[in-house]
Short mmCIF file of C-alpha atoms and ligand atoms in Angstrom, two decimals:
data_model
loop_
_atom_site.label_atom_id
_atom_site.label_comp_id
_atom_site.label_asym_id
_atom_site.label_seq_id
_atom_site.Cartn_x
_atom_site.Cartn_y
_atom_site.Cartn_z
CA UNK A 219 18.87 -8.02 3.94
CA UNK A 220 16.55 -10.51 5.61
CA UNK A 221 15.94 -14.18 4.92
CA UNK A 222 12.98 -16.22 6.15
CA UNK A 223 13.08 -20.00 6.61
CA UNK A 224 9.47 -21.14 6.31
CA UNK A 225 8.57 -24.66 7.45
CA UNK A 226 5.44 -26.49 6.33
CA UNK A 227 2.93 -25.53 9.02
CA UNK A 228 -0.51 -26.81 9.96
CA UNK A 229 -3.74 -24.84 9.59
CA UNK A 230 -3.48 -21.35 11.13
CA UNK A 231 -5.90 -20.80 13.99
CA UNK A 232 -6.58 -17.91 16.36
CA UNK A 233 -6.96 -14.14 16.32
CA UNK A 234 -4.84 -11.49 14.59
CA UNK A 235 -4.91 -7.69 15.00
CA UNK A 236 -4.52 -5.63 11.83
CA UNK A 237 -2.11 -2.68 11.93
CA UNK A 238 -2.65 0.82 10.56
CA UNK A 239 -2.60 1.29 6.80
CA UNK A 240 0.79 1.87 5.13
CA UNK A 241 -0.83 3.43 2.08
CA UNK A 242 -2.91 5.79 4.21
CA UNK A 243 -0.19 6.92 6.62
CA UNK A 244 2.40 7.74 3.91
CA UNK A 245 0.39 10.50 2.16
CA UNK A 246 -0.98 11.69 5.54
CA UNK A 247 2.60 12.21 6.78
CA UNK A 248 3.39 14.07 3.54
CA UNK A 249 0.33 16.30 4.15
CA UNK A 250 1.88 17.60 7.41
CA UNK A 251 4.17 19.68 5.14
CA UNK A 252 1.12 21.87 4.43
CA UNK A 253 1.12 23.33 7.97
CA UNK A 254 3.53 24.99 10.40
CA UNK A 255 1.81 23.49 13.43
CA UNK A 256 1.94 20.25 15.42
CA UNK A 257 0.28 17.19 13.89
CA UNK A 258 -0.22 13.90 15.75
CA UNK A 259 -0.90 10.67 13.85
CA UNK A 260 -2.10 7.56 15.71
CA UNK A 261 -2.31 3.81 14.93
CA UNK A 262 0.82 4.15 12.76
CA UNK A 263 2.37 0.83 11.66
CA UNK A 264 6.09 0.49 12.38
CA UNK A 265 7.36 -0.10 8.81
CA UNK A 266 10.56 0.66 6.92
CA UNK A 267 8.58 2.85 4.48
CA UNK A 268 7.15 4.91 7.37
CA UNK A 269 10.66 5.43 8.79
CA UNK A 270 11.82 6.63 5.34
CA UNK A 271 8.91 9.11 5.11
CA UNK A 272 9.84 10.42 8.59
CA UNK A 273 13.43 10.96 7.36
CA UNK A 274 12.10 12.76 4.28
CA UNK A 275 10.09 15.14 6.51
CA UNK A 276 13.22 15.72 8.63
CA UNK A 277 15.23 16.43 5.46
CA UNK A 278 12.97 19.40 4.68
CA UNK A 279 13.06 20.78 8.20
CA UNK A 280 10.35 19.04 10.23
CA UNK A 281 11.02 17.65 13.72
CA UNK A 282 9.53 14.14 13.76
CA UNK A 283 9.10 12.21 17.02
CA UNK A 284 8.12 8.53 16.81
CA UNK A 285 6.70 6.60 19.78
CA UNK A 286 6.45 3.01 18.47
CA UNK A 287 5.06 1.71 21.79
CA UNK A 288 2.05 3.97 21.24
CA UNK A 289 2.20 3.69 17.42
CA UNK A 290 2.19 7.50 17.38
CA UNK A 291 4.10 10.04 15.29
CA UNK A 292 4.32 13.75 16.20
CA UNK A 293 5.34 16.10 13.39
CA UNK A 294 6.53 19.43 14.79
CA UNK A 295 7.38 22.50 12.68
CA UNK A 296 11.11 23.24 12.48
CA UNK A 297 12.85 26.56 11.85
CA UNK A 298 12.29 26.38 8.11
CA UNK A 299 10.71 24.23 5.41
CA UNK A 300 13.17 23.18 2.75
CA UNK A 301 12.16 22.18 -0.78
CA UNK A 302 14.77 19.64 -1.83
CA UNK A 303 14.53 15.96 -0.90
CA UNK A 304 17.88 14.11 -1.00
CA UNK A 305 18.18 11.40 -3.64
CA UNK A 306 19.29 8.70 -1.23
CA UNK A 307 15.93 8.99 0.53
CA UNK A 308 13.78 9.10 -2.62
CA UNK A 309 15.42 6.05 -4.18
CA UNK A 310 14.46 4.02 -1.10
CA UNK A 311 10.74 4.63 -1.56
CA UNK A 312 8.60 5.59 -4.52
CA UNK A 313 5.95 7.12 -2.26
CA UNK A 314 8.36 9.99 -1.59
CA UNK A 315 6.73 11.59 -4.66
CA UNK A 316 3.78 12.38 -2.36
CA UNK A 317 5.76 15.30 -0.91
CA UNK A 318 5.86 17.10 -4.27
CA UNK A 319 2.34 18.58 -4.11
CA UNK A 320 2.52 19.78 -0.48
CA UNK A 321 6.05 21.21 -0.82
CA UNK A 322 5.15 22.99 -4.06
CA UNK A 323 2.03 24.71 -2.75
CA UNK A 324 3.54 25.52 0.67
CA UNK A 325 6.96 26.84 -0.40
CA UNK A 326 6.44 27.57 -4.11
CA UNK A 327 9.12 25.06 -5.08
CA UNK A 328 9.87 21.31 -4.93
CA UNK A 329 12.97 19.53 -6.12
CA UNK A 330 12.79 15.73 -5.90
CA UNK A 331 14.76 13.05 -7.64
CA UNK A 332 12.50 10.88 -9.75
CA UNK A 333 11.24 7.86 -7.81
CA UNK A 334 12.77 4.79 -9.37
CA UNK A 335 10.69 2.21 -11.15
CA UNK A 336 10.49 -1.08 -9.35
CA UNK A 337 9.89 -4.72 -10.15
CA UNK A 338 6.17 -4.19 -10.87
CA UNK A 339 6.55 -1.50 -13.49
CA UNK A 340 8.32 1.69 -14.49
CA UNK A 341 5.95 3.78 -12.36
CA UNK A 342 5.85 7.06 -14.35
CA UNK A 343 4.62 10.30 -12.73
CA UNK A 344 3.19 11.94 -15.86
CA UNK A 345 -0.30 12.19 -14.30
CA UNK A 346 1.13 13.86 -11.18
CA UNK A 347 2.94 16.39 -13.40
CA UNK A 348 -0.11 16.94 -15.66
CA UNK A 349 -2.31 17.68 -12.65
CA UNK A 350 0.12 20.12 -11.02
CA UNK A 351 0.77 21.86 -14.36
CA UNK A 352 -3.01 22.30 -14.76
CA UNK A 353 -2.98 24.10 -11.39
CA UNK A 354 -0.33 26.45 -12.77
CA UNK A 355 2.95 24.84 -11.72
CA UNK A 356 6.03 24.90 -13.93
CA UNK A 357 7.44 21.35 -13.98
CA UNK A 358 10.79 20.30 -15.42
CA UNK A 359 11.71 16.68 -15.24
CA UNK A 360 14.99 15.70 -16.84
CA UNK A 361 17.02 12.52 -16.37
CA UNK A 362 16.77 11.88 -12.70
CA UNK A 363 15.02 14.82 -11.06
CA UNK A 364 11.67 16.57 -11.15
CA UNK A 365 11.66 20.29 -10.37
CA UNK A 366 8.35 22.04 -9.75
CA UNK A 367 7.84 25.75 -9.15
CA UNK A 368 4.83 27.99 -8.53
CA UNK A 369 6.21 31.29 -7.27
CA UNK A 370 2.78 32.96 -7.61
CA UNK A 371 1.01 30.03 -5.95
CA UNK A 372 -1.43 27.60 -7.58
CA UNK A 373 -4.85 28.29 -9.10
CA UNK A 374 -7.79 25.90 -8.85
CA UNK A 375 -8.79 24.17 -12.10
CA UNK A 376 -10.48 21.12 -13.60
CA UNK A 377 -8.05 18.16 -13.68
CA UNK A 378 -8.98 15.04 -15.64
CA UNK A 379 -6.92 11.93 -14.79
CA UNK A 380 -6.44 9.62 -17.79
CA UNK A 381 -6.10 6.79 -15.27
CA UNK A 382 -7.46 6.90 -11.69
CA UNK A 383 -3.93 7.02 -10.24
CA UNK A 384 -3.90 6.82 -6.42
CA UNK A 385 -0.70 8.83 -6.02
CA UNK A 386 -1.62 11.47 -8.59
CA UNK A 387 -5.07 11.94 -6.97
CA UNK A 388 -3.38 12.37 -3.57
CA UNK A 389 -0.67 14.76 -4.80
CA UNK A 390 -3.14 16.98 -6.68
CA UNK A 391 -5.68 16.92 -3.82
CA UNK A 392 -3.02 18.04 -1.31
CA UNK A 393 -1.74 20.81 -3.61
CA UNK A 394 -5.28 22.04 -4.31
CA UNK A 395 -6.06 22.62 -0.60
CA UNK A 396 -4.00 25.87 -0.65
CA UNK A 397 -4.62 26.85 -4.28
CA UNK A 398 -6.68 29.93 -5.10
CA UNK A 399 -10.22 28.88 -6.10
CA UNK A 400 -11.84 25.49 -6.68
CA UNK A 401 -10.19 22.38 -8.12
CA UNK A 402 -12.18 19.45 -9.46
CA UNK A 403 -10.43 16.13 -10.01
CA UNK A 404 -12.33 13.95 -12.48
CA UNK A 405 -11.73 10.22 -12.89
CA UNK A 406 -10.11 10.37 -9.44
CA UNK A 407 -8.99 7.24 -7.60
CA UNK A 408 -11.59 6.06 -5.05
CA UNK A 409 -9.41 4.01 -2.67
CA UNK A 410 -10.18 4.16 1.10
CA UNK A 411 -6.71 5.67 1.60
CA UNK A 412 -7.84 8.70 -0.45
CA UNK A 413 -10.84 9.12 1.87
CA UNK A 414 -8.59 8.85 4.94
CA UNK A 415 -6.23 11.50 3.55
CA UNK A 416 -9.18 13.80 2.73
CA UNK A 417 -10.54 13.34 6.27
CA UNK A 418 -7.15 14.34 7.71
CA UNK A 419 -6.90 17.37 5.38
CA UNK A 420 -10.44 18.48 6.32
CA UNK A 421 -9.49 18.24 10.01
CA UNK A 422 -6.63 20.63 9.12
CA UNK A 423 -9.21 23.07 7.73
CA UNK A 424 -9.29 22.01 4.07
CA UNK A 425 -12.58 21.99 2.17
CA UNK A 426 -12.74 18.69 0.28
CA UNK A 427 -15.89 16.96 -0.94
CA UNK A 428 -16.38 13.74 -2.91
CA UNK A 429 -13.32 11.77 -1.75
CA UNK A 430 -14.09 8.10 -2.38
CA UNK A 431 -15.94 8.90 -5.61
CA UNK A 432 -14.53 9.57 -9.07
CA UNK A 433 -15.07 13.34 -8.71
CA UNK A 434 -13.37 15.26 -5.90
CA UNK A 435 -13.96 19.00 -5.33
CA UNK A 436 -11.38 20.98 -3.34
CA UNK A 437 -12.07 24.62 -2.43
CA UNK A 438 -8.72 26.29 -1.75
CA UNK A 439 -8.21 28.06 1.62
CA UNK A 440 -5.67 30.62 2.85
CA UNK A 441 -3.98 28.37 5.39
CA UNK A 442 -4.36 25.07 7.23
CA UNK A 443 -3.75 24.25 10.90
CA UNK A 444 -2.37 21.26 12.79
CA UNK A 445 -4.59 18.24 13.47
CA UNK A 446 -4.71 14.84 15.18
CA UNK A 447 -5.73 11.74 13.24
CA UNK A 448 -6.01 7.96 13.59
CA UNK A 449 -5.28 6.15 10.33
CA UNK A 450 -7.55 3.40 8.99
CA UNK A 451 -6.63 -0.29 9.29
CA UNK A 452 -4.56 -1.76 6.46
CA UNK A 453 -6.97 -3.40 4.00
CA UNK A 454 -4.18 -5.28 2.18
CA UNK A 455 -2.82 -6.75 5.42
CA UNK A 456 -6.44 -7.68 6.18
CA UNK A 457 -6.78 -9.46 2.83
CA UNK A 458 -3.42 -11.16 3.31
CA UNK A 459 -4.48 -12.75 6.61
CA UNK A 460 -7.86 -13.70 5.13
CA UNK A 461 -6.00 -15.61 2.42
CA UNK A 462 -3.64 -17.06 5.06
CA UNK A 463 -6.69 -18.67 6.72
CA UNK A 464 -7.87 -20.07 3.39
CA UNK A 465 -4.56 -21.35 2.02
CA UNK A 466 -3.67 -23.18 5.27
CA UNK A 467 -7.26 -24.51 5.57
CA UNK A 468 -7.37 -22.76 8.95
CA UNK A 469 -9.76 -20.66 11.00
CA UNK A 470 -8.83 -17.02 11.78
CA UNK A 471 -10.60 -14.11 13.45
CA UNK A 472 -9.23 -10.92 11.93
CA UNK A 473 -9.68 -7.99 14.33
CA UNK A 474 -9.34 -4.22 13.80
CA UNK A 475 -10.33 -4.44 10.15
CA UNK A 476 -12.96 -2.72 7.97
CA UNK A 477 -14.94 -5.40 6.06
CA UNK A 478 -16.25 -2.75 3.66
CA UNK A 479 -12.68 -2.14 2.46
CA UNK A 480 -12.17 -5.78 1.42
CA UNK A 481 -15.49 -6.65 -0.28
CA UNK A 482 -13.82 -8.02 -3.50
CA UNK A 483 -11.52 -10.26 -1.45
CA UNK A 484 -14.47 -11.55 0.61
CA UNK A 485 -16.42 -12.26 -2.59
CA UNK A 486 -13.54 -14.15 -4.22
CA UNK A 487 -12.77 -16.21 -1.11
CA UNK A 488 -16.44 -17.23 -0.93
CA UNK A 489 -16.31 -18.18 -4.63
CA UNK A 490 -13.39 -20.48 -3.75
CA UNK A 491 -15.48 -22.10 -1.02
CA UNK A 492 -14.06 -20.40 2.06
CA UNK A 493 -16.47 -19.36 4.80
CA UNK A 494 -16.33 -15.63 5.62
CA UNK A 495 -18.47 -14.19 8.41
CA UNK A 496 -18.60 -10.57 9.55
CA UNK A 497 -18.70 -11.12 13.32
CA UNK A 498 -19.00 -8.56 16.11
CA UNK A 499 -15.28 -8.30 16.82
CA UNK A 500 -13.90 -8.98 13.37
CA UNK A 501 -13.96 -10.99 10.17
CA UNK A 502 -13.94 -14.77 10.70
CA UNK A 503 -12.41 -16.69 7.77
CA UNK A 504 -12.48 -20.50 7.58
CA UNK A 505 -10.74 -22.60 4.95
CA UNK A 506 -11.30 -25.84 6.85
CA UNK A 507 -14.98 -26.49 6.06
CA UNK A 508 -15.32 -26.91 2.29
CA UNK A 509 -13.02 -28.22 -0.40
CA UNK A 510 -11.57 -25.06 -2.02
CA UNK A 511 -11.97 -24.64 -5.78
CA UNK A 512 -10.69 -22.44 -8.61
CA UNK A 513 -11.99 -18.98 -9.48
CA UNK A 514 -10.87 -16.15 -11.77
CA UNK A 515 -9.63 -12.74 -10.64
CA UNK A 516 -9.08 -9.49 -12.53
CA UNK A 517 -7.42 -6.56 -10.77
CA UNK A 518 -9.00 -3.13 -11.14
CA UNK A 519 -8.83 0.26 -9.40
CA UNK A 520 -11.00 0.41 -6.24
CA UNK A 521 -13.67 -0.83 -5.70
CA UNK A 522 -12.44 -3.60 -8.01
CA UNK A 523 -10.20 -6.47 -6.88
CA UNK A 524 -7.02 -4.80 -5.55
CA UNK A 525 -3.79 -5.25 -7.50
CA UNK A 526 -1.95 -5.44 -4.16
CA UNK A 527 -3.87 -8.65 -3.41
CA UNK A 528 -3.11 -10.32 -6.75
CA UNK A 529 0.12 -12.11 -5.76
CA UNK A 530 -1.23 -13.30 -2.42
CA UNK A 531 -4.44 -14.61 -3.99
CA UNK A 532 -2.46 -16.36 -6.75
CA UNK A 533 -0.62 -18.32 -4.06
CA UNK A 534 -3.99 -19.58 -2.80
CA UNK A 535 -5.11 -20.48 -6.34
CA UNK A 536 -2.10 -22.80 -6.76
CA UNK A 537 -3.52 -24.98 -3.95
CA UNK A 538 -7.22 -25.28 -4.89
CA UNK A 539 -8.93 -27.81 -7.17
CA UNK A 540 -9.09 -26.67 -10.79
CA UNK A 541 -7.42 -24.07 -12.99
CA UNK A 542 -7.83 -20.31 -12.37
CA UNK A 543 -7.22 -17.26 -14.55
CA UNK A 544 -5.58 -14.09 -13.19
CA UNK A 545 -5.63 -10.83 -15.14
CA UNK A 546 -3.53 -7.86 -13.92
CA UNK A 547 -4.83 -4.60 -15.44
CA UNK A 548 -3.20 -2.01 -13.14
CA UNK A 549 0.57 -2.65 -13.44
CA UNK A 550 2.40 -3.80 -16.55
CA UNK A 551 4.75 -6.22 -14.86
CA UNK A 552 3.23 -7.65 -11.71
CA UNK A 553 3.67 -11.40 -12.25
CA UNK A 554 7.28 -11.76 -11.01
CA UNK A 555 5.99 -13.95 -8.16
CA UNK A 556 4.58 -16.43 -10.71
CA UNK A 557 8.05 -17.70 -11.64
CA UNK A 558 8.99 -17.97 -7.95
CA UNK A 559 5.79 -19.91 -7.20
CA UNK A 560 6.60 -22.12 -10.19
CA UNK A 561 9.96 -22.95 -8.59
CA UNK A 562 7.82 -24.41 -5.80
CA UNK A 563 5.97 -26.59 -8.30
CA UNK A 564 3.09 -24.28 -9.19
CA UNK A 565 3.53 -24.53 -13.00
CA UNK A 566 1.91 -21.12 -13.76
CA UNK A 567 1.76 -19.94 -17.38
CA UNK A 568 2.06 -16.17 -17.92
CA UNK A 569 1.00 -14.55 -21.20
CA UNK A 570 1.22 -10.74 -21.01
CA UNK A 571 -1.29 -9.51 -18.46
CA UNK A 572 -2.88 -12.93 -17.98
CA UNK A 573 -1.69 -15.87 -15.90
CA UNK A 574 -3.13 -19.39 -15.99
CA UNK A 575 -2.86 -21.02 -12.57
CA UNK A 576 -3.37 -24.81 -12.37
CA UNK A 577 -4.40 -25.76 -8.86
CA UNK A 578 -3.62 -28.80 -6.77
CA UNK A 579 -3.81 -29.19 -3.03
CA UNK A 580 -0.62 -31.19 -2.61
CA UNK A 581 1.66 -29.80 -5.29
CA UNK A 582 3.80 -27.12 -3.68
CA UNK A 583 7.27 -28.15 -2.54
CA UNK A 584 9.62 -25.93 -0.53
CA UNK A 585 12.37 -24.19 -2.53
CA UNK A 586 14.78 -21.26 -2.41
CA UNK A 587 12.86 -18.21 -3.72
CA UNK A 588 13.20 -14.42 -3.88
CA UNK A 589 10.75 -11.71 -2.83
CA UNK A 590 10.62 -9.27 -5.78
CA UNK A 591 8.28 -6.84 -4.01
CA UNK A 592 6.45 -6.75 -0.70
CA UNK A 593 3.24 -8.38 -1.95
CA UNK A 594 5.14 -11.08 -3.87
CA UNK A 595 7.09 -11.72 -0.67
CA UNK A 596 3.91 -12.15 1.33
CA UNK A 597 2.56 -14.54 -1.32
CA UNK A 598 5.70 -16.69 -1.09
CA UNK A 599 5.48 -16.80 2.71
CA UNK A 600 1.91 -18.12 2.52
CA UNK A 601 2.92 -20.65 -0.15
CA UNK A 602 5.82 -21.75 2.09
CA UNK A 603 3.41 -22.45 4.94
CA UNK A 604 1.67 -25.19 2.89
CA UNK A 605 4.57 -26.41 0.72
CA UNK A 606 6.17 -29.74 1.60
CA UNK A 607 9.44 -29.32 3.47
CA UNK A 608 11.15 -25.97 3.89
CA UNK A 609 11.17 -22.75 1.85
CA UNK A 610 14.03 -20.24 1.94
CA UNK A 611 12.79 -16.75 1.13
CA UNK A 612 15.53 -14.24 0.24
CA UNK A 613 15.16 -10.42 0.03
CA UNK A 614 12.50 -10.69 2.74
CA UNK A 615 13.21 -7.10 3.79
CA UNK A 616 10.72 -6.10 1.08
CA UNK A 617 7.99 -7.60 3.25
CA UNK A 618 9.12 -5.55 6.23
CA UNK A 619 8.53 -2.38 4.18
CA UNK A 620 4.78 -3.02 4.24
CA UNK A 621 3.79 -5.61 6.85
CA UNK A 622 4.31 -4.92 10.54
CA UNK A 623 5.67 -7.98 12.42
CA UNK A 624 4.54 -10.35 9.66
CA UNK A 625 6.49 -13.50 10.80
CA UNK A 626 5.64 -12.84 14.45
CA UNK A 627 1.91 -12.47 13.72
CA UNK A 628 1.89 -15.66 11.64
CA UNK A 629 3.92 -17.66 14.20
CA UNK A 630 1.42 -16.66 16.89
CA UNK A 631 -1.22 -18.42 14.77
CA UNK A 632 0.74 -21.66 14.36
CA UNK A 633 3.16 -20.89 11.54
CA UNK A 634 6.83 -21.93 11.77
CA UNK A 635 8.91 -19.09 10.30
CA UNK A 636 12.46 -18.17 11.29
CA UNK A 637 13.98 -14.80 10.36
CA UNK A 638 17.71 -14.32 9.64
CA UNK A 639 19.88 -11.46 8.47
CA UNK A 640 20.89 -12.65 4.97
C1 LIG B 253 -0.40 3.19 -4.90
O1 LIG B 253 0.72 3.31 -5.75
C2 LIG B 253 0.01 2.21 -3.83
N1 LIG B 253 1.16 2.74 -3.08
C3 LIG B 253 0.38 0.88 -4.46
O2 LIG B 253 0.68 -0.03 -3.41
C4 LIG B 253 -0.83 0.34 -5.22
O3 LIG B 253 -0.48 -0.86 -5.87
C5 LIG B 253 -1.28 1.38 -6.25
O4 LIG B 253 -1.54 2.64 -5.60
C6 LIG B 253 -2.54 0.95 -6.99
O5 LIG B 253 -3.56 0.72 -6.06
C7 LIG B 253 0.95 3.68 -2.14
O6 LIG B 253 -0.16 4.12 -1.90
C8 LIG B 253 2.16 4.12 -1.37
P1 LIG B 253 -1.03 4.41 -9.15
P2 LIG B 253 0.72 4.44 -6.93
O7 LIG B 253 -0.51 5.78 -9.38
O8 LIG B 253 0.06 5.66 -6.44
C9 LIG B 253 0.21 4.22 -13.71
C10 LIG B 253 1.92 -1.60 -2.27
O9 LIG B 253 2.15 -2.79 -2.54
N2 LIG B 253 0.56 5.64 -13.55
O10 LIG B 253 -2.48 4.21 -8.86
O11 LIG B 253 2.10 4.52 -7.45
C11 LIG B 253 1.18 3.32 -12.97
O12 LIG B 253 2.33 3.07 -13.76
C12 LIG B 253 2.01 -0.55 -3.35
O13 LIG B 253 1.56 -1.18 -1.14
C13 LIG B 253 0.89 6.38 -14.68
O14 LIG B 253 0.90 5.87 -15.79
O15 LIG B 253 -0.20 3.71 -7.99
C14 LIG B 253 0.37 2.08 -12.74
O16 LIG B 253 0.41 1.27 -13.89
C15 LIG B 253 2.51 -1.14 -4.66
N3 LIG B 253 1.23 7.68 -14.52
C16 LIG B 253 -1.06 2.63 -12.54
O17 LIG B 253 -1.05 3.95 -13.08
C17 LIG B 253 1.24 8.30 -13.29
O18 LIG B 253 1.54 9.51 -13.21
C18 LIG B 253 -1.49 2.70 -11.08
O19 LIG B 253 -0.57 3.52 -10.40
C19 LIG B 253 0.91 7.54 -12.15
C20 LIG B 253 0.56 6.20 -12.30
#
């Protein structure tokens, strides 16, 4: 368990390099289960969740070599490919469900304990199951486990997703690469991580078209082969550092990012009065020019405002002039950070999926708070940088699941954060 002590810091200034995307590399690692050949993945962030996914691949027979100096992972075929993922690994990370589709279509069977819910919602997998059933799988999910079998393989079909679920789109897309015939996913998720996964699968010999739109066509093939791939930069880490520049009234150059992946965050920061310029070697964000003012945000599936940026942006909104409205439409319980921010003086009112956020530049005061999930944790770190006095953030290990070297990167820009084992 980690604890951060965050001291009120001045405006952050300087340059920061964005790491590879957590939410791209996790399904890409799962996709290596589709082949019995070497795969090499580059620009991999060193995160707890990535280490768990490597252990999951090892648990079903892969040899996984990590070279964190080079941010590279090599996945080498082992003697056999198992089909059962141990519970103690699944309960550590919900994204373990991404191995269900690949294991099922490669071995004809997958036995995974149900990924737990977490603080942001109960995280069902009904859309994953519906999609795989439509491709011909038999799925039994009782109390704590989901068992999927397809001894005669999978058959391409039309799959309509009731909600553009990122994970369900990824699981179904991976399974469909080795199904017989063509699969069409309608109302598919359009996130950049889906496009990155499709690019990796196509390098392995898959035939996928339309990733990044709401309709994805996958023509099944006999077999796939190993491939090498560099993952995209993490758009949520990018957005987090953009907000860090704004909330501290600083001036940051954010390098190794893809501005096109953070358009809603750019738009909202500009609405608040921040200056955002797409420069040659990165995105320059300045919160030190104009007085920052309130705006409203509503989270939506991509290309809407990302739910993973909601907590971090709310922290900013507690420090601007005026009252903002925040609506969370993707998860049913993603305002846990509001009560923690209120302990710091933010006085946020939550009613169902809407939060009313009064702003005030000088209101936040350091307090002892808890990170309820990785994005809430990041939000509380940023709030701690501008709050009077000192903030003690407990359960900070959540942050380390999804942000590579977060305190170190911030301290290099002028923050004062100390990390302790709690
Ligand atoms: C992915 O989770 C991301 N995780 C999440 O990031 C992100 O918040 C989410 O997509 C939305 O963008 C990874 O990629 C590892 P969903 P996922 O399926 O796939 C409901 C972070 O902070 N739903 O798009 O689990 C679900 O309950 C994490 O990095 C069903 O009802 O998200 C939720 O309300 C947090 N049935 C909504 O859809 C299903 O079968 C969106 O979930 C699946 C999902």
